[in-house]
PDB file of C-alpha atoms in Angstrom:
ATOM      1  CA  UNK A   1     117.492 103.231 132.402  1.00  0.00           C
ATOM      2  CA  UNK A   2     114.990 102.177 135.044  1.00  0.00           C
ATOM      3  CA  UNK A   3     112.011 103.677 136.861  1.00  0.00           C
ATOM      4  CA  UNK A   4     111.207 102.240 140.588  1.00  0.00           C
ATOM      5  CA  UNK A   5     108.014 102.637 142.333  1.00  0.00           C
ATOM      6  CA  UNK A   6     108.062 105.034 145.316  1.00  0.00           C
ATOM      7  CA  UNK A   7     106.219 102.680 147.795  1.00  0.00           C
ATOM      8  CA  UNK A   8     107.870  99.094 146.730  1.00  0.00           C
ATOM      9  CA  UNK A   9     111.347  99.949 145.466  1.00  0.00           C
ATOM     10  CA  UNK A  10     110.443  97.784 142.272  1.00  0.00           C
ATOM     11  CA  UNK A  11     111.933  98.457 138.838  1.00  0.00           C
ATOM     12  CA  UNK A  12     109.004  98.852 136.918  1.00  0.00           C
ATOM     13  CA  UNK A  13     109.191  97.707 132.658  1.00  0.00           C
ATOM     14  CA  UNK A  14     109.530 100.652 130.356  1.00  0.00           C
ATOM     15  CA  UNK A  15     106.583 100.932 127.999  1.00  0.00           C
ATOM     16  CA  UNK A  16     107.534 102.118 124.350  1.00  0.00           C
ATOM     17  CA  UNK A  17     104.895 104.555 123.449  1.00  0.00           C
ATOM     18  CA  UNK A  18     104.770 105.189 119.754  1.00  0.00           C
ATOM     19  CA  UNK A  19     105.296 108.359 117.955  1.00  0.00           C
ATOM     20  CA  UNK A  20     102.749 110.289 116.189  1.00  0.00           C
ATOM     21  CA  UNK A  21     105.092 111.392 112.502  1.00  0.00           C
ATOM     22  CA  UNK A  22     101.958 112.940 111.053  1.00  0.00           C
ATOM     23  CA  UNK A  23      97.846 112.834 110.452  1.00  0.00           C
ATOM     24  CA  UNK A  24      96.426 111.927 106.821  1.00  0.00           C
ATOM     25  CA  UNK A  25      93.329 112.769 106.155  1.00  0.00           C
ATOM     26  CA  UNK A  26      91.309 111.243 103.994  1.00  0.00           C
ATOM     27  CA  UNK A  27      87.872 112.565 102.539  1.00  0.00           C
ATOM     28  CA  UNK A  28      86.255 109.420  99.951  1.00  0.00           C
ATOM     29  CA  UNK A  29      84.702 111.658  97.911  1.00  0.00           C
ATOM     30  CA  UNK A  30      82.122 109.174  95.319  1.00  0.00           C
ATOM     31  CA  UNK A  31      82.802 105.913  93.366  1.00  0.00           C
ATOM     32  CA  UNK A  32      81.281 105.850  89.557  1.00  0.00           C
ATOM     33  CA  UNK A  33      80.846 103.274  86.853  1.00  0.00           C
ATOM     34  CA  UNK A  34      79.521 100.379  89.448  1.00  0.00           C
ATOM     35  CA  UNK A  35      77.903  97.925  87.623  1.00  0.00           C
ATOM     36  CA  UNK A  36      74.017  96.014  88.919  1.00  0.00           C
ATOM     37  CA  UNK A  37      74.512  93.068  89.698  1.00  0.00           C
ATOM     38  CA  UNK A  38      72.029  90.357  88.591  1.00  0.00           C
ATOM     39  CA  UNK A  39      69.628  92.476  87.278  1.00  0.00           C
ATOM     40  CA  UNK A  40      69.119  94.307  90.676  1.00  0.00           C
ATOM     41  CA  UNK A  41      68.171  97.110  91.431  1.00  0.00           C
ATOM     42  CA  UNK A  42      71.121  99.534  92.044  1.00  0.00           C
ATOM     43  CA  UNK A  43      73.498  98.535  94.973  1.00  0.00           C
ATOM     44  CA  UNK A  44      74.033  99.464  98.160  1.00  0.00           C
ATOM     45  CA  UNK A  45      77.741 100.478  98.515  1.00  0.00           C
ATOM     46  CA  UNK A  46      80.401 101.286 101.246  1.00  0.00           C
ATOM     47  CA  UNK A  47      84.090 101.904 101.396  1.00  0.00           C
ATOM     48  CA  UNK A  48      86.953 100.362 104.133  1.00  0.00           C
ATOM     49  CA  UNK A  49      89.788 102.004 104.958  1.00  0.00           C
ATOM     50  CA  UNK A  50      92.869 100.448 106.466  1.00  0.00           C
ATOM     51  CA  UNK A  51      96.202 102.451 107.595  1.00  0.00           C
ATOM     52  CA  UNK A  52      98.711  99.976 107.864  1.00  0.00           C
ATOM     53  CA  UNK A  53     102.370 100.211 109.926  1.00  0.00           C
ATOM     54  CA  UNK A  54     102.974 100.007 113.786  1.00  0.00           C
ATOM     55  CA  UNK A  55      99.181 100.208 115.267  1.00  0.00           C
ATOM     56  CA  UNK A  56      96.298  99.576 111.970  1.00  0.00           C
ATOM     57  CA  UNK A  57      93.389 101.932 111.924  1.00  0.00           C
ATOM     58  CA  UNK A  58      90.303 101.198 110.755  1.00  0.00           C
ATOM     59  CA  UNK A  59      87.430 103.177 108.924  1.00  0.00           C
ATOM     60  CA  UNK A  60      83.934 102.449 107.578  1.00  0.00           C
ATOM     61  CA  UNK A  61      82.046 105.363 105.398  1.00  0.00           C
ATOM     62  CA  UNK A  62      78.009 105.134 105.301  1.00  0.00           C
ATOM     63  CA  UNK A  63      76.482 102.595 103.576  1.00  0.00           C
ATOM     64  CA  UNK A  64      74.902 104.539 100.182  1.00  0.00           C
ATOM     65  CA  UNK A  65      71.942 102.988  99.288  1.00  0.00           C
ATOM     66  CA  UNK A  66      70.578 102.571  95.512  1.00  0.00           C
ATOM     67  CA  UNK A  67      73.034 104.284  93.592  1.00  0.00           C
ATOM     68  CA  UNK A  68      75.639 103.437  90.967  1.00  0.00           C
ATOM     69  CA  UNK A  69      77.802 106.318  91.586  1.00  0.00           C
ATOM     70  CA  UNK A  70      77.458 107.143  95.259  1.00  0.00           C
ATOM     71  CA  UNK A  71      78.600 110.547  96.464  1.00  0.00           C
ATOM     72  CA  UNK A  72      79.653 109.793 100.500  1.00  0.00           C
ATOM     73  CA  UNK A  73      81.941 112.779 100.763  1.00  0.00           C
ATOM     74  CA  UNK A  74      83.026 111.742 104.195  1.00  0.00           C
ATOM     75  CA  UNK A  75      86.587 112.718 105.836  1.00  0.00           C
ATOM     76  CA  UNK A  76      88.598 110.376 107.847  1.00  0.00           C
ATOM     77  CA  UNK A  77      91.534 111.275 109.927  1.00  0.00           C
ATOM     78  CA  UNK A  78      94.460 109.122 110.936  1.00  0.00           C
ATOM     79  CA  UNK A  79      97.529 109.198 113.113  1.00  0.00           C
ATOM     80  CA  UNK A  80     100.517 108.525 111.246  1.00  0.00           C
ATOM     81  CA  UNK A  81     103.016 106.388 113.650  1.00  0.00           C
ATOM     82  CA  UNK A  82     105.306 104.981 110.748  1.00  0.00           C
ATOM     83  CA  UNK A  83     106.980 106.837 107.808  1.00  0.00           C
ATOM     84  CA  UNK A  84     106.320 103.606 105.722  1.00  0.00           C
ATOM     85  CA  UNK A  85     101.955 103.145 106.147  1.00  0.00           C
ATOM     86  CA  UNK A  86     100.303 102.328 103.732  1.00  0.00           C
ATOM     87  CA  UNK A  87      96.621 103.094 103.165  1.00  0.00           C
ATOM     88  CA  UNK A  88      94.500 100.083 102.227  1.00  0.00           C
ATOM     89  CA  UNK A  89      90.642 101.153 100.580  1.00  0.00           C
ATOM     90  CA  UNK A  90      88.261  98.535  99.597  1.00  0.00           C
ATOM     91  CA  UNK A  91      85.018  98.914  98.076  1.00  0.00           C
ATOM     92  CA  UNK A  92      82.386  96.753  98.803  1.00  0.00           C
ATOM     93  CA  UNK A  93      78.164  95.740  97.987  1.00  0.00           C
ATOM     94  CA  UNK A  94      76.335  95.765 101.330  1.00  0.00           C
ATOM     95  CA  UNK A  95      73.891  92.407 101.424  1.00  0.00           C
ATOM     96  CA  UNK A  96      71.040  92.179 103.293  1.00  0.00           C
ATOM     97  CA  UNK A  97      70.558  88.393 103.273  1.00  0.00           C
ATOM     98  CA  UNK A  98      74.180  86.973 102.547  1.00  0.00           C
ATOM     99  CA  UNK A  99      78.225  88.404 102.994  1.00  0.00           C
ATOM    100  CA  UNK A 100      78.876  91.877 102.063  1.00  0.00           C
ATOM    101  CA  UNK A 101      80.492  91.609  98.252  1.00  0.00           C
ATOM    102  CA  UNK A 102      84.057  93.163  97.702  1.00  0.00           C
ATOM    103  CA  UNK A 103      84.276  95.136  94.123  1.00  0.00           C
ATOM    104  CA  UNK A 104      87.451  96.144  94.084  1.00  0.00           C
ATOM    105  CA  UNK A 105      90.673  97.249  96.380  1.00  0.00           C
ATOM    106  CA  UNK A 106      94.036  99.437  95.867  1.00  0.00           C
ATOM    107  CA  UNK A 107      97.039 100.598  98.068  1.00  0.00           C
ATOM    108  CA  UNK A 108      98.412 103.846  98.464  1.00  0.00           C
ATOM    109  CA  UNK A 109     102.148 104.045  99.355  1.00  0.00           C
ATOM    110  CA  UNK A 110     101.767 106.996 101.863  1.00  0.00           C
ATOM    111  CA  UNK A 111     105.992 108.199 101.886  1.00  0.00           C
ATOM    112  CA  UNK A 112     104.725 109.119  97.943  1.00  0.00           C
ATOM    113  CA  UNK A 113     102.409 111.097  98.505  1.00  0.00           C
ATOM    114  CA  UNK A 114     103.151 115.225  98.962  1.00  0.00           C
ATOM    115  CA  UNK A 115     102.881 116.998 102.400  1.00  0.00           C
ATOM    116  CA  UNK A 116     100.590 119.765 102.876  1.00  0.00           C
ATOM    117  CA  UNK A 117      99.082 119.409  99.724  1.00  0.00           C
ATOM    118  CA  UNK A 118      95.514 118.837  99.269  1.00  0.00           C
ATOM    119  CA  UNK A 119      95.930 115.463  96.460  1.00  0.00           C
ATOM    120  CA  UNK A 120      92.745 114.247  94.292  1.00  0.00           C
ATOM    121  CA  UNK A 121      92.791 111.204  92.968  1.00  0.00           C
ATOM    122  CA  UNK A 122      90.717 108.879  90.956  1.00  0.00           C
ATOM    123  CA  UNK A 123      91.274 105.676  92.028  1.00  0.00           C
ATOM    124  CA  UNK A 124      90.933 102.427  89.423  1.00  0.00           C
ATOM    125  CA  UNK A 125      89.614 100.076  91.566  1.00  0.00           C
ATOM    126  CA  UNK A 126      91.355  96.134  91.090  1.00  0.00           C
ATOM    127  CA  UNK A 127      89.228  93.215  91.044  1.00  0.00           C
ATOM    128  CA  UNK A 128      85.878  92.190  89.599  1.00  0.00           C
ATOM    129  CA  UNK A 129      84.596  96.028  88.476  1.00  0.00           C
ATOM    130  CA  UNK A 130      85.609  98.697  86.355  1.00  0.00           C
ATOM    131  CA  UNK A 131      84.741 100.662  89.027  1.00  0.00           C
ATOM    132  CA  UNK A 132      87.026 103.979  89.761  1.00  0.00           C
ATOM    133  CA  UNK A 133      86.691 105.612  93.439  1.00  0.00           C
ATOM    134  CA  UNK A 134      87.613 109.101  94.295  1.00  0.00           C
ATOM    135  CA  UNK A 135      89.395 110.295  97.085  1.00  0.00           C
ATOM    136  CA  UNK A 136      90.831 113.344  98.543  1.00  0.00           C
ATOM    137  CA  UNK A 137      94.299 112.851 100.504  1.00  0.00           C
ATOM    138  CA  UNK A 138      95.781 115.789 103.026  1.00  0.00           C
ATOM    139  CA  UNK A 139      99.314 114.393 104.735  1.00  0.00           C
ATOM    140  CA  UNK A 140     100.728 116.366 107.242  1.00  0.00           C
ATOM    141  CA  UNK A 141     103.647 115.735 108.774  1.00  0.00           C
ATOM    142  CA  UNK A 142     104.341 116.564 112.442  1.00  0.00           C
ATOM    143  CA  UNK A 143     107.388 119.156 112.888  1.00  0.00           C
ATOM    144  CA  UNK A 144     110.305 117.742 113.119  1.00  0.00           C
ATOM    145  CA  UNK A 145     109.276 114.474 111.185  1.00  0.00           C
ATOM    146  CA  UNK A 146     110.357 113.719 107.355  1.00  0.00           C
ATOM    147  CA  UNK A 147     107.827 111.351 105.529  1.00  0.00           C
ATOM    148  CA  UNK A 148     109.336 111.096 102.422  1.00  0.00           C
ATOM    149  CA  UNK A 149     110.019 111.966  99.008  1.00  0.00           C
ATOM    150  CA  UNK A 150     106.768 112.738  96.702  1.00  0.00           C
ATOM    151  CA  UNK A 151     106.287 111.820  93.495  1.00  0.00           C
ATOM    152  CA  UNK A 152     102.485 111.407  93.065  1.00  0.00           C
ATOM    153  CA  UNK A 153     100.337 111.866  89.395  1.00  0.00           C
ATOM    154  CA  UNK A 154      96.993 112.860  89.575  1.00  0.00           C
ATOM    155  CA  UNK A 155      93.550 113.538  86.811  1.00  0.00           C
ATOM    156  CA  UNK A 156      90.744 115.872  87.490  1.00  0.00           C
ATOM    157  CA  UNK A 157      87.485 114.465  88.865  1.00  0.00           C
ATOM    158  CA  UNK A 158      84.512 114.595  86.728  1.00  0.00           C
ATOM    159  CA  UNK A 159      83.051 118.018  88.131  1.00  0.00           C
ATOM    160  CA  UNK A 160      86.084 119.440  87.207  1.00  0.00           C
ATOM    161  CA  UNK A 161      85.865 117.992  83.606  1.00  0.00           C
ATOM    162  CA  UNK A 162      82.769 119.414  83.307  1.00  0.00           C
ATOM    163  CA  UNK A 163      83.424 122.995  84.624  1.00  0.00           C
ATOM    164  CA  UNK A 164      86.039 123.099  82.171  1.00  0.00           C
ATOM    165  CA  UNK A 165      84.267 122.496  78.952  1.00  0.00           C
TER     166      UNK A 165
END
């Protein structure tokens, strides 16, 4: 198939425009258990999140300052383009004088997670912390598009511990 310009005659190139499957959205609810470091007063902390597959997105949350368990409670939304992302979240220190310091990073395999489903999850973060990060996950696919089987285990969040005691 070609398309020609009216005026020239010229085959013009066919641009492949990628298809939306779905939107995730993503609401980083608080990380606990972060740990001073050197004898510091308590951090500044921020999260990254990365969508991986046919075009990356990128998000930042605010950078929460002095506290070991920030509460950012920030959604993110994303554009789904391939049924195999996966969603990338790093949690870092913010410095003032030197690099930002990373504490810890997971994956989520997005074709696992459940569609129209509101999913909690506390998140173990790997690396140099013991530091777990809560998140709040929303995938919805766009009609007509199948993102995958779901098989996905999740624990209550520590306001939910406590309401049930």
């Amino acid at each position: 198939m070609c398309i020609r310009d009216r005026s020239t005659g010229d085959s013009l190139p066919l641009i492949s425009v990628p298809t939306v499957r779905g939107e995730l959205l993503v609401q980083v609810l608080e990380a606990v258990d972060l740990v001073r470091e050197r004898r510091r007063s308590a951090p500044a902390s921020y999260v990254t999140l990365t969508l991986t597959g046919e075009s990356p997105s990128r998000a930042r949350t605010t950078v929460y300052q002095n506290s070991m368990n920030p509460k950012w409670n920030e959604t993110y939304r994303f554009q789904l383009l391939s049924r195999h992302s996966i969603l990338n979240i790093q949690l870092w220190y913010k410095h003032r004088l030197s690099s930002d310091k990373l504490i810890g990073h997971c994956s989520i395999n997005i074709p696992n997670l459940e569609t129209h489903v509101p999913t909690q999850l506390c998140l173990l973060m790997q690396g140099q912390s013991s530091a777990k990060l809560w998140v709040k996950l929303f995938l919805k696919p766009k009609l007509g598009h199948d993102l995958g089987p779901c098989l996905l285990y999740t624990s209550p969040s520590p306001r939910d511990r406590q309401k049930s005691r």
